[in-house]
Coordinates of C-alpha atoms in Angstrom, one line a residue:
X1 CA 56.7 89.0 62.6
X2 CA 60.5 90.7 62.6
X3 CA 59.0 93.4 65.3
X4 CA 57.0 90.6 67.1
X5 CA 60.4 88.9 68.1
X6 CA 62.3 92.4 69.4
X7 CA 58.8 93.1 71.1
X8 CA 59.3 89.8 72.8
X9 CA 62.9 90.2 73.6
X10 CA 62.1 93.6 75.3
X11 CA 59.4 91.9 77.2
X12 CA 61.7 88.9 78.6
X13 CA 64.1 92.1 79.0
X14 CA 61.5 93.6 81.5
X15 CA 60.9 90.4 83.2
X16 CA 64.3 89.2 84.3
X17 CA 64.7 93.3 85.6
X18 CA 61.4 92.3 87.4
X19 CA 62.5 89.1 88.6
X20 CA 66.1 90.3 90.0
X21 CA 64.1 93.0 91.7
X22 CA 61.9 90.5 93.6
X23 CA 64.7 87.8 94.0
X24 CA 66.2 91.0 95.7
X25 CA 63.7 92.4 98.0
X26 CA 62.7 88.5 99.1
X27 CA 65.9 87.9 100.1
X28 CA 65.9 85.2 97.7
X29 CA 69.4 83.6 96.2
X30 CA 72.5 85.5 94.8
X31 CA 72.0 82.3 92.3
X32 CA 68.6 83.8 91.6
X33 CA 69.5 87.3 91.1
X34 CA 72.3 86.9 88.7
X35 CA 70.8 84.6 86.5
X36 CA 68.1 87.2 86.2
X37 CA 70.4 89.9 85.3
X38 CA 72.2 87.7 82.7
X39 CA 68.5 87.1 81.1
X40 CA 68.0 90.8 80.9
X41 CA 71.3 91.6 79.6
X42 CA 70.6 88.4 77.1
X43 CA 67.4 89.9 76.2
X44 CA 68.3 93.5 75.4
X45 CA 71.5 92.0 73.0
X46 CA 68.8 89.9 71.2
X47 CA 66.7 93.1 70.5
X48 CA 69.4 95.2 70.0
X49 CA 70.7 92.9 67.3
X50 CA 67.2 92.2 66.1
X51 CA 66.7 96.3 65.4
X52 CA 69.4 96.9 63.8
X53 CA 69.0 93.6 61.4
X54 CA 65.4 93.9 60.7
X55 CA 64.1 97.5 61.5
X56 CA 66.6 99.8 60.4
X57 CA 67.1 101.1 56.7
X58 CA 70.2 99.3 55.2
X59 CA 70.0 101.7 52.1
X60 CA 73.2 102.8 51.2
X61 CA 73.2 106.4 48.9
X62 CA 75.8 108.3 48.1
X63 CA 75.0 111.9 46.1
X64 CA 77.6 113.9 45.3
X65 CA 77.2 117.6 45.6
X66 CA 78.2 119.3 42.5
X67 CA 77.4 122.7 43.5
X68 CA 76.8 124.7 47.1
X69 CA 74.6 124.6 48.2
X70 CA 72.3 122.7 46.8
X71 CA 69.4 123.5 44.6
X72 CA 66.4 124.5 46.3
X73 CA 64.5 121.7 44.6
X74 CA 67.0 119.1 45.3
X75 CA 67.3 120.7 48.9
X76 CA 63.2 119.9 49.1
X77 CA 64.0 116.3 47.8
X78 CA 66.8 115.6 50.1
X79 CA 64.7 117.0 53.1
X80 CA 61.6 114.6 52.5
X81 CA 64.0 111.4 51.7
X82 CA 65.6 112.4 55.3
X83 CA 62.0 112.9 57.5
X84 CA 61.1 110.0 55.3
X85 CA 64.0 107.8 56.8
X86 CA 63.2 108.9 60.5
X87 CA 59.9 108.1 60.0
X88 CA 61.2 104.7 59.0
X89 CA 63.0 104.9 61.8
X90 CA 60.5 105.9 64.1
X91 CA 57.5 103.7 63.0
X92 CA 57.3 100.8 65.2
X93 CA 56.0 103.0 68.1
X94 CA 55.0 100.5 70.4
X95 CA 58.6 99.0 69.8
X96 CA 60.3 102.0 70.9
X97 CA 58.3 102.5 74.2
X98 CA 59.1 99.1 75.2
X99 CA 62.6 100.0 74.6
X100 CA 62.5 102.4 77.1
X101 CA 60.5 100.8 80.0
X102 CA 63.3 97.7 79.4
X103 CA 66.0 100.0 79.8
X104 CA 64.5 102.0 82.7
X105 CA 63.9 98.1 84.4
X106 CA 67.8 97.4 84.3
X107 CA 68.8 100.9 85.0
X108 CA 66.4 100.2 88.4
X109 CA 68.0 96.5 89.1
X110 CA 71.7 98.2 88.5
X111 CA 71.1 100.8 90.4
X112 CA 68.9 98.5 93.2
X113 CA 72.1 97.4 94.9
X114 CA 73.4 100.4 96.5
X115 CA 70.6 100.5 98.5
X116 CA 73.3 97.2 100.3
X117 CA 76.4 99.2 100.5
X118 CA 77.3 100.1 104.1
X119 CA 77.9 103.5 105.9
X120 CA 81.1 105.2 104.2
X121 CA 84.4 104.1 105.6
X122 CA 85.5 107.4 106.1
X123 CA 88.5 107.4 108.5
X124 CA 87.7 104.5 110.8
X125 CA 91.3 102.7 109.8
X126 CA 93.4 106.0 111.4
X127 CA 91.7 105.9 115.1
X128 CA 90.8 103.6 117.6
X129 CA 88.4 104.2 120.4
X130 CA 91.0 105.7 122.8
X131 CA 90.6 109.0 124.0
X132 CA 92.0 111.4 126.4
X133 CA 90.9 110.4 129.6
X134 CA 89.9 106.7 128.7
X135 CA 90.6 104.2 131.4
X136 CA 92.6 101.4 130.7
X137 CA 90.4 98.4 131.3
X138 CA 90.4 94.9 131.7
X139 CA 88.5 92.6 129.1
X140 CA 85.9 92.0 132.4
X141 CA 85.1 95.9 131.9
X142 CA 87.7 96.6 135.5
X143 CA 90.2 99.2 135.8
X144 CA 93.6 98.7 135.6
X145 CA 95.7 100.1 138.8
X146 CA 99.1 101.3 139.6
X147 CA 99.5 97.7 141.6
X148 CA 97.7 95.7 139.6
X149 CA 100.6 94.1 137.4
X150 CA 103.9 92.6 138.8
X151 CA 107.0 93.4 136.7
X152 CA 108.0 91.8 133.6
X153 CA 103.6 90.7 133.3
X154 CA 101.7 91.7 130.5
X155 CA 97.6 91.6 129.7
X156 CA 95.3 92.4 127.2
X157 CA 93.4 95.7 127.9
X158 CA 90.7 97.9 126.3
X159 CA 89.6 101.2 126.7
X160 CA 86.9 101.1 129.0
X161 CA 83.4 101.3 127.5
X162 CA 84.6 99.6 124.6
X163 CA 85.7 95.9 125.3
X164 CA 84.4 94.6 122.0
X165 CA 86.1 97.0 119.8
X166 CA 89.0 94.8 117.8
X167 CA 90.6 97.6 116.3
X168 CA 91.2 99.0 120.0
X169 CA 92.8 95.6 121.6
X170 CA 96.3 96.7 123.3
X171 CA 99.0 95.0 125.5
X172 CA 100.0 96.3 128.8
X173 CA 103.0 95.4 130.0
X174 CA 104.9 96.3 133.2
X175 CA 108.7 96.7 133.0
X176 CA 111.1 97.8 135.9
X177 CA 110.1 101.2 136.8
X178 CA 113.7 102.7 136.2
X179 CA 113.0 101.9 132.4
X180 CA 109.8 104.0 132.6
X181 CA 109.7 106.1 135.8
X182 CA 106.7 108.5 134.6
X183 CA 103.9 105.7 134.2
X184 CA 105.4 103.1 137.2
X185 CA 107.1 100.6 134.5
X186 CA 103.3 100.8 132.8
X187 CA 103.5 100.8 128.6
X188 CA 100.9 100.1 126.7
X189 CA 101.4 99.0 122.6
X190 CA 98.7 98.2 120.3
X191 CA 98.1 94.5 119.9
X192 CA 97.4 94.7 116.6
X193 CA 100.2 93.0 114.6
X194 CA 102.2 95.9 112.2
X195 CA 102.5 93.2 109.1
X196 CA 98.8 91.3 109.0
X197 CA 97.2 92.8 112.0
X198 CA 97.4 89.2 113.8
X199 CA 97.3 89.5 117.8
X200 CA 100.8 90.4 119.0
X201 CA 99.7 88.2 122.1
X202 CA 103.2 86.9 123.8
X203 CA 105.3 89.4 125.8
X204 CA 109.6 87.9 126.4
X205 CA 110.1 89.7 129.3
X206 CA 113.5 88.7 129.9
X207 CA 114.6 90.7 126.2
X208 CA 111.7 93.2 126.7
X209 CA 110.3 92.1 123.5
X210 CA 106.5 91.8 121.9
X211 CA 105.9 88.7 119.5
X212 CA 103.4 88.1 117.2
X213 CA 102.9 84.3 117.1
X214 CA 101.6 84.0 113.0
X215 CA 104.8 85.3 111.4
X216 CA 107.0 86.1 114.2
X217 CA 107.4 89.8 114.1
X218 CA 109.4 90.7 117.0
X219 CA 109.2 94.7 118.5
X220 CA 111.5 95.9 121.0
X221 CA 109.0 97.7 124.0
X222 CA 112.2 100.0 124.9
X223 CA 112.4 101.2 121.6
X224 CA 108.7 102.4 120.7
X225 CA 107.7 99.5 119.6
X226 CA 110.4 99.4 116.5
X227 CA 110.6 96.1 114.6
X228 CA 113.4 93.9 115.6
X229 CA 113.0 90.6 113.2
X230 CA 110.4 89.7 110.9
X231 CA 108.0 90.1 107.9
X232 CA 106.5 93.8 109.8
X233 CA 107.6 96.6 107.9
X234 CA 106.8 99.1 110.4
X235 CA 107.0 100.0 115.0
X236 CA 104.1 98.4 116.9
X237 CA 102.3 101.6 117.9
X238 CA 102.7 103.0 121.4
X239 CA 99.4 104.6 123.3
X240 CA 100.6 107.6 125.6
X241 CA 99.0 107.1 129.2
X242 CA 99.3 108.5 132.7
X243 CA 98.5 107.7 136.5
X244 CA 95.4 109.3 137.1
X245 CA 95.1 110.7 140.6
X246 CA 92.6 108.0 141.9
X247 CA 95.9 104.9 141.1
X248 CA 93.8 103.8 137.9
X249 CA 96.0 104.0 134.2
X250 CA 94.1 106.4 131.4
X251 CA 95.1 107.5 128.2
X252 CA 96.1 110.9 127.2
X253 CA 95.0 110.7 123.7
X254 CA 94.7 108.3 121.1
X255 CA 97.6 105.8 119.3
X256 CA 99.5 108.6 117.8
X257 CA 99.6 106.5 114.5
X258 CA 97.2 104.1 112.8
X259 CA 97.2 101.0 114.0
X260 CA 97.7 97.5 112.2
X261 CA 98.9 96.5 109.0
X262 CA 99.8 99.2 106.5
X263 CA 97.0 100.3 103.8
X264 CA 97.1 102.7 101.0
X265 CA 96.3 106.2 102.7
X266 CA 98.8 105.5 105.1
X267 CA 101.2 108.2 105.6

């Protein structure tokens, strides 16, 4: 009867392994799968407990060895008492193979989820999708030209051929073209905010300033982007770019730093 009950317990093990399995390739509930799981972890206690209460020897002997070693004879005795225990142990065959086909079901329903996890994040958070060469671009998909912006205007701008990508937003701004003769008065910072990576979306032209609007960060656009009030704790990025020959603004590489809040690997 005692074996009966841990044979059952495997068996309801098995089952709830089985039913998080389904519940997972059905798409079924979270609900669903978890309380499956909790059954088979339920289960296996139960039967644990159940073998060790019920199964197992609880003899306790304790044979002092005078001499060593041992007799030969009491070296023969002590040898069958011992194959006679894991033969004890052993005996409820049927037992110990449903052990293992319960324990191979939850080691297949643990292991069941990593099929879900997503491609590795590898280094996504240090670059964006600017490039050398990448045209500045308009969230329509058109180039930005020389003329296109009066001074003291800013817009948002992508790199072209990837107007969808958040982590590559950016602010162009135009300011007086004595204050940055090489690119016409053009700058370009990275409109991801430096504290929570909220949009750094309202340009003070009269102070030459970039604002994030959530917690009021304020960055200087003279002074590569460094923080001038606020909870950032670190210079709005600036992306290099150049006049291409044709009057459209490209990039000449990527943001020389990552780009929005800070994170661990940061350096």
């Amino acid at each position: 009867m005692k074996e009966r009950l841990v044979g059952a317990a495997l068996l309801v093990a098995t089952a709830g392994s089985a039913l998080f399995i389904a519940a997972y390739f059905t798409g079924g509930a979270r609900l669903y799968e978890g309380l499956a799981l909790a059954l088979t972890a339920a289960a296996l206690c139960a039967a644990a407990i159940g073998w060790a209460l019920w199964l197992l020897p609880h003899e306790q002997v304790a044979d002092e060895i005078v001499t060593y070693p041992s007799a030969p004879a009491q070296r023969a005795t002590q040898t069958a008492e011992v194959r006679s225990d894991v033969r004890a142990i052993a005996r409820p065959r049927a037992l110990v193979g449903l052990l293992y086909v319960a324990l191979a079901a939850f080691a297949a329903a643990l292991a069941l989820p990593i099929r879900s996890l997503g491609p590795a994040p590898r280094d996504t958070l240090f670059h964006t999708r600017w490039r050398k060469g990448a045209r500045v671009a308009r969230p329509n998909g058109n180039p930005v030209r020389v003329d296109d912006l009066e001074v003291d205007s800013a817009i948002t701008v992508f790199p072209a051929g990837a107007l969808e990508d958040p982590q590559s937003q950016a602010m162009l701004l135009r300011v007086p073209e004595e204050l940055a003769p090489s690119t016409r008065g053009y700058m370009i910072y990275s409109k991801l905010c430096t504290h929570a990576g909220c949009p750094v979306a309202l340009y003070r032209a009269a102070a030459k300033e970039l604002m994030c609007p959530c917690h009021q960060s304020v960055f200087n656009v003279l002074d590569d982007g460094a923080v001038v009030s606020g909870p950032a704790d670190h210079s709005l990025p600036r992306l290099p770019i150049e006049i291409a020959p044709d009057g459209t603004l490209v990039a000449t590489s990527d943001f020389p730093e990552p780009v929005g809040p800070s994170f661990w690997e940061r350096r």
